[in-house]
């Protein structure tokens, strides 16, 4: 009925238009706005569909081809296995070796719980192209703990959304950081070993300290502090021969280290090797001499009856520690031995006046004063 009514209305409008034209009256035509709007909407929808097809169809084709290539790569390389993941979080799995692959039954493929490994423990390959990133530099401690099952080849089309493509800049950055860590590792390791050795010595764990110090000297045989501690530790264990060998080896490597010469001189004086001590503590090292140097040199010289050299050593000691009576007593003894009795008598009195001498030293000074009174 609506169609018939529309037709009748159209006929009436035509007749009315013709009559108006004949009578000289112009009437504006009546347009159907709904039909026009409908046609415009249809045309717009068609244009949008064409535009969407032009934009999205090529992208989907490229994605499909990329997934097919990746599927082939995954199926032909058993060591590049990646588990299917969700689109929310991309996960990078470590590579597995042939033994782990052979132990995985293909028919039981599925989701597997894997141990999370820090990103820093992986190394990025420099020749990776359009394929999933698989870190192959897993640290040794986590290498045997990671279990990854092979993904189903049929379901690998979803993997393309989880691909992480490394850039050249990130690869270069990782290589630089790794090289810096290698350069610093030896120094850090030696510092840790030295600290551990000191703590072990404090608690009396001498064997552990010796082990750590030997490891340091293997890498750095000229490490002064480590060699000093090692010789001192052997000395505390009454292993005099080992301490002597450690110091002699150090002096053979670097003869200019006065600390090793001083420590070796202490051992040699105990063994009565006074001439060797005087060779170790020769005049060329007096410019860098310390208190121990003068004590050892003076003691060795006086014991070897080289009193002129002993006088030089004990004079330095009386200047460094003028309140110590034992240095004045030693100086008086060398003066006495050289026949300088007046100076010796005066020096004996100084030593007795300062006090602090043990019984044997006090008796020696008194006896020599009595003898010098009779001799002078």
XYZ file of N, CA and C in Angstrom, residues 6-178:
519
model
N 2.888 6.149 -2.670
C 4.020 6.928 -3.187
C 3.850 7.211 -4.656
N 3.404 6.218 -5.401
C 3.216 6.403 -6.846
C 2.148 7.452 -7.118
N 1.015 7.399 -6.373
C -0.073 8.370 -6.557
C 0.405 9.777 -6.235
N 1.210 9.889 -5.148
C 1.726 11.211 -4.785
C 2.624 11.771 -5.872
N 3.438 10.919 -6.450
C 4.340 11.359 -7.519
C 3.546 11.839 -8.725
N 2.435 11.106 -9.076
C 1.609 11.507 -10.228
C 0.961 12.843 -9.960
N 0.444 13.016 -8.740
C -0.202 14.286 -8.401
C 0.790 15.434 -8.466
N 2.041 15.185 -7.951
C 3.049 16.247 -7.980
C 3.389 16.647 -9.406
N 3.497 15.639 -10.287
C 3.804 15.939 -11.695
C 2.695 16.774 -12.332
N 1.446 16.342 -12.059
C 0.334 17.093 -12.640
C 0.289 18.508 -12.108
N 0.529 18.642 -10.794
C 0.515 19.976 -10.190
C 1.615 20.833 -10.759
N 2.811 20.232 -11.018
C 3.942 20.971 -11.564
C 3.630 21.455 -12.969
N 2.980 20.559 -13.766
C 2.638 20.938 -15.134
C 1.617 22.064 -15.149
N 0.619 21.986 -14.263
C -0.400 23.041 -14.205
C 0.223 24.351 -13.792
N 1.088 24.311 -12.846
C 1.742 25.528 -12.397
C 2.596 26.146 -13.477
N 3.265 25.285 -14.248
C 4.086 25.801 -15.343
C 3.207 26.474 -16.379
N 2.059 25.791 -16.677
C 1.163 26.371 -17.664
C 0.587 27.692 -17.188
N 0.285 27.839 -15.958
C -0.274 29.070 -15.414
C 0.779 30.111 -15.107
N 2.058 29.774 -15.311
C 3.134 30.735 -15.064
C 3.565 30.813 -13.631
N 3.262 29.787 -12.829
C 3.647 29.793 -11.416
C 4.746 28.745 -11.216
N 5.849 29.129 -10.581
C 6.964 28.191 -10.304
C 6.896 27.742 -8.858
N 6.968 26.447 -8.688
C 6.904 25.857 -7.346
C 8.169 25.023 -7.140
N 8.797 25.155 -6.007
C 10.005 24.393 -5.697
C 9.685 22.919 -5.585
N 10.509 22.104 -6.194
C 10.253 20.644 -6.114
C 10.456 20.128 -4.692
N 9.771 19.084 -4.398
C 9.853 18.456 -3.078
C 10.817 17.272 -3.161
N 11.835 17.286 -2.273
C 12.837 16.212 -2.284
C 12.604 15.275 -1.095
N 12.957 13.986 -1.310
C 12.870 12.987 -0.239
C 14.208 12.963 0.503
N 14.316 13.637 1.663
C 15.586 13.778 2.410
C 16.073 12.435 2.944
N 15.185 11.573 3.339
C 15.575 10.270 3.894
C 16.289 9.422 2.856
N 15.756 9.442 1.616
C 16.400 8.639 0.573
C 17.795 9.156 0.270
N 17.915 10.489 0.245
C 19.226 11.071 -0.051
C 20.232 10.728 1.060
N 19.804 10.849 2.325
C 20.693 10.520 3.450
C 21.106 9.062 3.426
N 20.187 8.194 3.097
C 20.478 6.768 3.039
C 21.534 6.473 1.980
N 21.382 7.120 0.823
C 22.342 6.895 -0.251
C 23.731 7.407 0.139
N 23.784 8.566 0.819
C 25.081 9.113 1.248
C 25.775 8.188 2.240
N 24.979 7.658 3.183
C 25.557 6.738 4.191
C 26.106 5.491 3.532
N 25.368 4.958 2.563
C 25.818 3.753 1.860
C 27.137 4.021 1.150
N 27.236 5.175 0.491
C 28.468 5.510 -0.238
C 29.652 5.658 0.739
N 29.416 6.313 1.890
C 30.493 6.484 2.877
C 30.974 5.144 3.416
N 30.035 4.241 3.710
C 30.408 2.910 4.226
C 31.240 2.159 3.199
N 30.863 2.251 1.942
C 31.617 1.564 0.894
C 33.038 2.121 0.802
N 33.172 3.441 0.905
C 34.511 4.035 0.855
C 35.383 3.578 2.040
N 34.771 3.515 3.245
C 35.524 3.047 4.427
C 35.975 1.604 4.276
N 35.096 0.778 3.729
C 35.454 -0.640 3.526
C 36.614 -0.760 2.561
N 36.558 0.019 1.470
C 37.640 -0.027 0.487
C 38.962 0.441 1.111
N 38.899 1.510 1.909
C 40.107 2.040 2.551
C 40.701 1.033 3.558
N 39.820 0.417 4.351
C 40.299 -0.572 5.326
C 40.940 -1.757 4.644
N 40.336 -2.203 3.548
C 40.913 -3.330 2.815
C 42.272 -2.961 2.236
N 42.419 -1.730 1.774
C 43.683 -1.279 1.186
C 44.785 -1.195 2.247
N 44.395 -0.798 3.476
C 45.402 -0.608 4.533
C 45.784 -1.906 5.205
N 44.793 -2.710 5.588
C 45.055 -3.855 6.464
C 45.379 -5.140 5.719
N 44.915 -5.320 4.546
C 45.182 -6.580 3.842
C 46.669 -6.775 3.530
N 47.409 -5.760 3.042
C 48.860 -5.980 2.815
C 49.621 -6.281 4.093
N 49.254 -5.578 5.231
C 49.944 -5.832 6.501
C 49.732 -7.249 6.979
N 48.511 -7.741 6.869
C 48.232 -9.114 7.301
C 48.964 -10.118 6.439
N 49.107 -9.797 5.120
C 49.848 -10.698 4.232
C 51.321 -10.778 4.628
N 51.924 -9.583 4.935
C 53.323 -9.579 5.371
C 53.519 -10.324 6.679
N 52.592 -10.138 7.625
C 52.684 -10.845 8.906
C 52.609 -12.352 8.718
N 51.716 -12.767 7.820
C 51.560 -14.197 7.577
C 52.841 -14.774 6.975
N 53.445 -14.073 6.015
C 54.681 -14.556 5.411
C 55.820 -14.606 6.428
N 55.882 -13.586 7.330
C 56.917 -13.572 8.365
C 56.770 -14.744 9.325
N 55.538 -15.050 9.702
C 55.293 -16.172 10.617
C 55.667 -17.482 9.960
N 55.384 -17.602 8.653
C 55.723 -18.850 7.948
C 57.233 -19.041 7.911
N 57.972 -17.929 7.648
C 59.440 -18.035 7.641
C 59.973 -18.414 9.008
N 59.414 -17.804 10.054
C 59.877 -18.118 11.422
C 59.537 -19.555 11.785
N 58.421 -20.036 11.316
C 58.026 -21.419 11.595
C 59.019 -22.383 10.968
N 59.466 -22.046 9.752
C 60.448 -22.904 9.101
C 61.766 -22.882 9.855
N 62.175 -21.696 10.298
C 63.432 -21.598 11.057
C 63.369 -22.378 12.357
N 62.236 -22.294 13.034
C 62.095 -23.002 14.322
C 62.072 -24.508 14.102
N 61.412 -24.952 13.037
C 61.288 -26.387 12.797
C 62.594 -26.992 12.329
N 63.495 -26.200 11.677
C 64.759 -26.731 11.171
C 65.899 -26.578 12.145
N 65.761 -25.770 13.181
C 66.826 -25.559 14.172
C 66.356 -26.021 15.543
N 66.800 -27.182 15.988
C 66.303 -27.678 17.285
C 66.821 -26.888 18.463
N 67.969 -26.147 18.294
C 68.492 -25.401 19.439
C 67.903 -24.015 19.543
N 66.948 -23.649 18.643
C 66.299 -22.339 18.723
C 64.835 -22.515 19.042
N 64.563 -23.069 20.196
C 63.205 -23.426 20.584
C 62.602 -22.355 21.453
N 61.338 -21.980 21.136
C 60.634 -20.931 21.873
C 59.244 -21.416 22.214
N 58.846 -21.254 23.447
C 57.512 -21.651 23.879
C 56.482 -20.599 23.494
N 55.286 -21.048 23.068
C 54.215 -20.114 22.716
C 53.818 -19.321 23.940
N 53.738 -18.006 23.773
C 53.479 -17.110 24.888
C 52.245 -16.288 24.600
N 51.723 -15.634 25.637
C 50.590 -14.727 25.494
C 51.043 -13.418 24.906
N 50.073 -12.613 24.413
C 50.412 -11.344 23.772
C 50.717 -10.263 24.774
N 50.494 -10.470 26.041
C 50.667 -9.422 27.031
C 52.120 -9.233 27.416
N 52.897 -10.318 27.605
C 54.277 -10.220 28.068
C 55.181 -11.063 27.180
N 56.098 -10.444 26.423
C 57.061 -11.232 25.643
C 58.121 -11.805 26.565
N 58.430 -13.101 26.410
C 59.409 -13.787 27.259
C 60.502 -14.334 26.356
N 61.764 -14.157 26.770
C 62.897 -14.674 26.018
C 63.433 -15.895 26.745
N 63.486 -17.032 26.065
C 63.940 -18.276 26.679
C 65.370 -18.575 26.276
N 66.157 -19.204 27.158
C 67.512 -19.611 26.805
C 67.504 -20.823 25.893
N 68.602 -20.990 25.134
C 68.708 -22.133 24.245
C 68.975 -23.393 25.036
N 68.580 -24.540 24.502
C 68.839 -25.824 25.147
C 69.723 -26.642 24.230
N 70.524 -27.511 24.803
C 71.433 -28.297 24.000
C 70.747 -29.548 23.475
N 71.517 -30.345 22.701
C 70.926 -31.526 22.068
C 70.503 -32.570 23.084
N 71.265 -32.687 24.206
C 70.913 -33.700 25.205
C 69.576 -33.387 25.863
N 69.356 -32.074 26.197
C 68.079 -31.684 26.784
C 66.945 -31.873 25.791
N 67.227 -31.622 24.497
C 66.184 -31.746 23.488
C 65.765 -33.201 23.318
N 66.747 -34.106 23.333
C 66.426 -35.524 23.138
C 65.630 -36.094 24.299
N 65.740 -35.462 25.495
C 65.017 -35.964 26.660
C 63.590 -35.457 26.747
N 63.162 -34.615 25.813
C 61.810 -34.047 25.862
C 60.907 -34.834 24.918
N 59.885 -35.498 25.387
C 58.956 -36.220 24.490
C 58.117 -35.249 23.691
N 58.086 -35.454 22.359
C 57.369 -34.543 21.472
C 55.869 -34.627 21.691
N 55.364 -35.808 22.024
C 53.917 -35.941 22.159
C 53.372 -35.241 23.387
N 54.232 -34.898 24.343
C 53.756 -34.239 25.577
C 54.080 -32.753 25.599
N 54.138 -32.162 24.407
C 54.459 -30.746 24.355
C 53.355 -29.938 24.990
N 53.722 -28.860 25.652
C 52.741 -27.996 26.289
C 53.426 -26.916 27.077
N 52.682 -26.322 27.981
C 53.262 -25.262 28.803
C 54.126 -25.845 29.904
N 55.286 -25.253 30.093
C 56.224 -25.727 31.105
C 56.631 -24.549 31.963
N 56.724 -24.773 33.253
C 57.212 -23.731 34.166
C 58.716 -23.626 34.019
N 59.202 -22.456 33.749
C 60.626 -22.230 33.576
C 61.131 -21.305 34.655
N 62.393 -21.456 34.979
C 63.025 -20.615 35.990
C 63.342 -19.262 35.380
N 62.964 -18.194 36.061
C 63.233 -16.855 35.561
C 64.713 -16.550 35.709
N 65.321 -16.091 34.615
C 66.743 -15.797 34.588
C 66.919 -14.325 34.281
N 67.756 -13.587 35.015
C 67.954 -12.160 34.746
C 68.441 -11.939 33.323
N 68.059 -10.802 32.764
C 68.429 -10.482 31.393
C 69.930 -10.312 31.267
N 70.606 -9.866 32.349
C 72.032 -9.617 32.272
C 72.833 -10.877 32.027
N 72.253 -12.068 32.277
C 72.982 -13.306 32.126
C 72.931 -13.835 30.701
N 72.322 -13.113 29.816
C 72.235 -13.530 28.439
C 73.128 -12.653 27.582
N 73.649 -13.225 26.482
C 74.410 -12.458 25.496
C 73.654 -12.473 24.197
N 73.563 -11.327 23.529
C 72.793 -11.203 22.300
C 73.699 -11.481 21.120
N 73.324 -12.369 20.213
C 74.104 -12.678 19.034
C 74.057 -11.496 18.071
N 75.204 -11.203 17.416
C 75.287 -10.026 16.549
C 74.684 -10.265 15.178
N 74.449 -11.531 14.779
C 73.965 -11.804 13.439
C 72.518 -12.245 13.434
N 71.756 -11.917 14.472
C 70.348 -12.279 14.530
C 69.574 -11.413 13.569
N 68.714 -12.002 12.709
C 67.885 -11.250 11.781
C 66.437 -11.383 12.188
N 65.514 -11.668 11.262
C 64.085 -11.716 11.572
C 63.716 -13.085 12.100
N 64.176 -13.430 13.283
C 63.824 -14.674 13.943
C 63.781 -14.422 15.436
N 63.146 -15.301 16.226
C 63.036 -15.072 17.676
C 64.401 -14.958 18.320
N 64.484 -14.037 19.300
C 65.745 -13.827 20.028
C 65.864 -14.887 21.094
N 66.969 -15.662 21.058
C 67.206 -16.733 22.043
C 68.566 -16.485 22.657
N 68.592 -16.182 23.919
C 69.859 -15.879 24.604
C 70.649 -17.154 24.800
N 71.928 -17.133 24.374
C 72.769 -18.326 24.459
C 73.902 -18.186 25.467
N 73.967 -17.056 26.174
C 75.060 -16.855 27.126
C 74.655 -17.072 28.547
N 73.862 -18.082 28.827
C 73.377 -18.325 30.191
C 74.535 -18.691 31.092
N 74.542 -18.126 32.309
C 75.609 -18.405 33.274
C 75.611 -19.873 33.657
N 76.824 -20.379 34.091
C 76.963 -21.797 34.380
C 76.085 -22.253 35.535
N 75.878 -21.374 36.530
C 75.097 -21.779 37.688
C 73.647 -22.037 37.340
N 73.079 -21.320 36.332
C 71.668 -21.483 35.966
C 71.483 -22.349 34.740
N 72.601 -22.857 34.157
C 72.512 -23.565 32.891
C 71.768 -24.884 33.017
N 71.988 -25.601 34.132
C 71.360 -26.907 34.310
C 70.001 -26.840 34.968
N 69.553 -25.625 35.371
C 68.280 -25.486 36.075
C 67.120 -25.111 35.176
N 67.384 -24.713 33.918
C 66.330 -24.208 33.040
C 65.822 -25.338 32.170
N 64.513 -25.580 32.162
C 63.872 -26.618 31.353
C 62.898 -25.953 30.401
N 63.049 -26.197 29.113
C 62.174 -25.610 28.108
C 61.699 -26.705 27.182
N 60.405 -26.809 26.967
C 59.866 -27.794 26.054
C 59.709 -27.196 24.667
N 59.858 -28.050 23.658
C 59.766 -27.580 22.282
C 58.344 -27.176 21.969
N 58.127 -26.035 21.289
C 56.772 -25.612 20.942
C 56.223 -26.406 19.778
N 54.922 -26.500 19.702
C 54.264 -27.172 18.599
C 54.369 -26.309 17.355
N 54.822 -26.915 16.245
C 55.035 -26.156 15.024
C 53.738 -25.596 14.488
N 52.641 -26.277 14.735
C 51.359 -25.800 14.237
C 50.921 -24.511 14.917
N 51.373 -24.308 16.124
C 50.926 -23.132 16.886
C 51.938 -21.992 16.874
N 52.937 -22.068 16.000
C 53.993 -21.052 16.019
C 53.578 -19.763 15.354
N 52.392 -19.679 14.783
C 51.966 -18.441 14.158
C 51.748 -17.343 15.183
N 51.464 -17.711 16.421
C 51.239 -16.702 17.457
C 52.543 -16.170 18.042
N 53.678 -16.784 17.682
C 54.944 -16.379 18.273
C 55.420 -15.052 17.710
N 54.977 -14.712 16.510
C 55.484 -13.506 15.858
C 55.195 -12.253 16.643
N 54.124 -12.251 17.431
C 53.793 -11.068 18.221
C 54.707 -10.890 19.426
N 55.462 -11.943 19.791
C 56.307 -11.886 20.981
C 57.790 -11.760 20.638
N 58.101 -11.421 19.402
C 59.490 -11.341 18.979
C 60.120 -10.057 19.487
N 61.354 -10.170 20.017
C 62.123 -8.996 20.422
C 63.308 -8.904 19.474
N 63.344 -7.880 18.663
C 64.406 -7.728 17.686
C 65.526 -6.869 18.262
N 66.746 -7.434 18.441
C 67.844 -6.640 18.982
C 68.378 -5.666 17.948
N 68.768 -4.503 18.377
C 69.368 -3.514 17.512
C 70.884 -3.562 17.639
N 71.570 -2.952 16.679
C 73.037 -2.935 16.711
C 73.559 -2.163 17.898
N 72.849 -1.093 18.282
C 73.291 -0.292 19.422
C 73.264 -1.093 20.707
N 72.159 -1.868 20.906
C 72.070 -2.668 22.134
C 73.123 -3.748 22.166
N 73.453 -4.344 20.978
C 74.493 -5.362 20.940
C 75.844 -4.774 21.304
N 76.175 -3.605 20.720
C 77.444 -2.979 21.027
C 77.535 -2.601 22.495
N 76.433 -2.124 23.082
C 76.416 -1.729 24.490
C 76.687 -2.919 25.388
N 76.064 -4.089 25.062
C 76.265 -5.286 25.873
C 77.712 -5.747 25.802
N 78.317 -5.666 24.612
C 79.700 -6.096 24.471
C 80.630 -5.202 25.278
N 80.392 -3.885 25.253
C 81.242 -2.958 25.995
C 81.141 -3.187 27.493
N 79.953 -3.397 28.004
C 79.774 -3.634 29.447
C 80.466 -4.907 29.865
N 80.386 -5.942 29.011
C 81.004 -7.206 29.344
C 82.519 -7.064 29.401
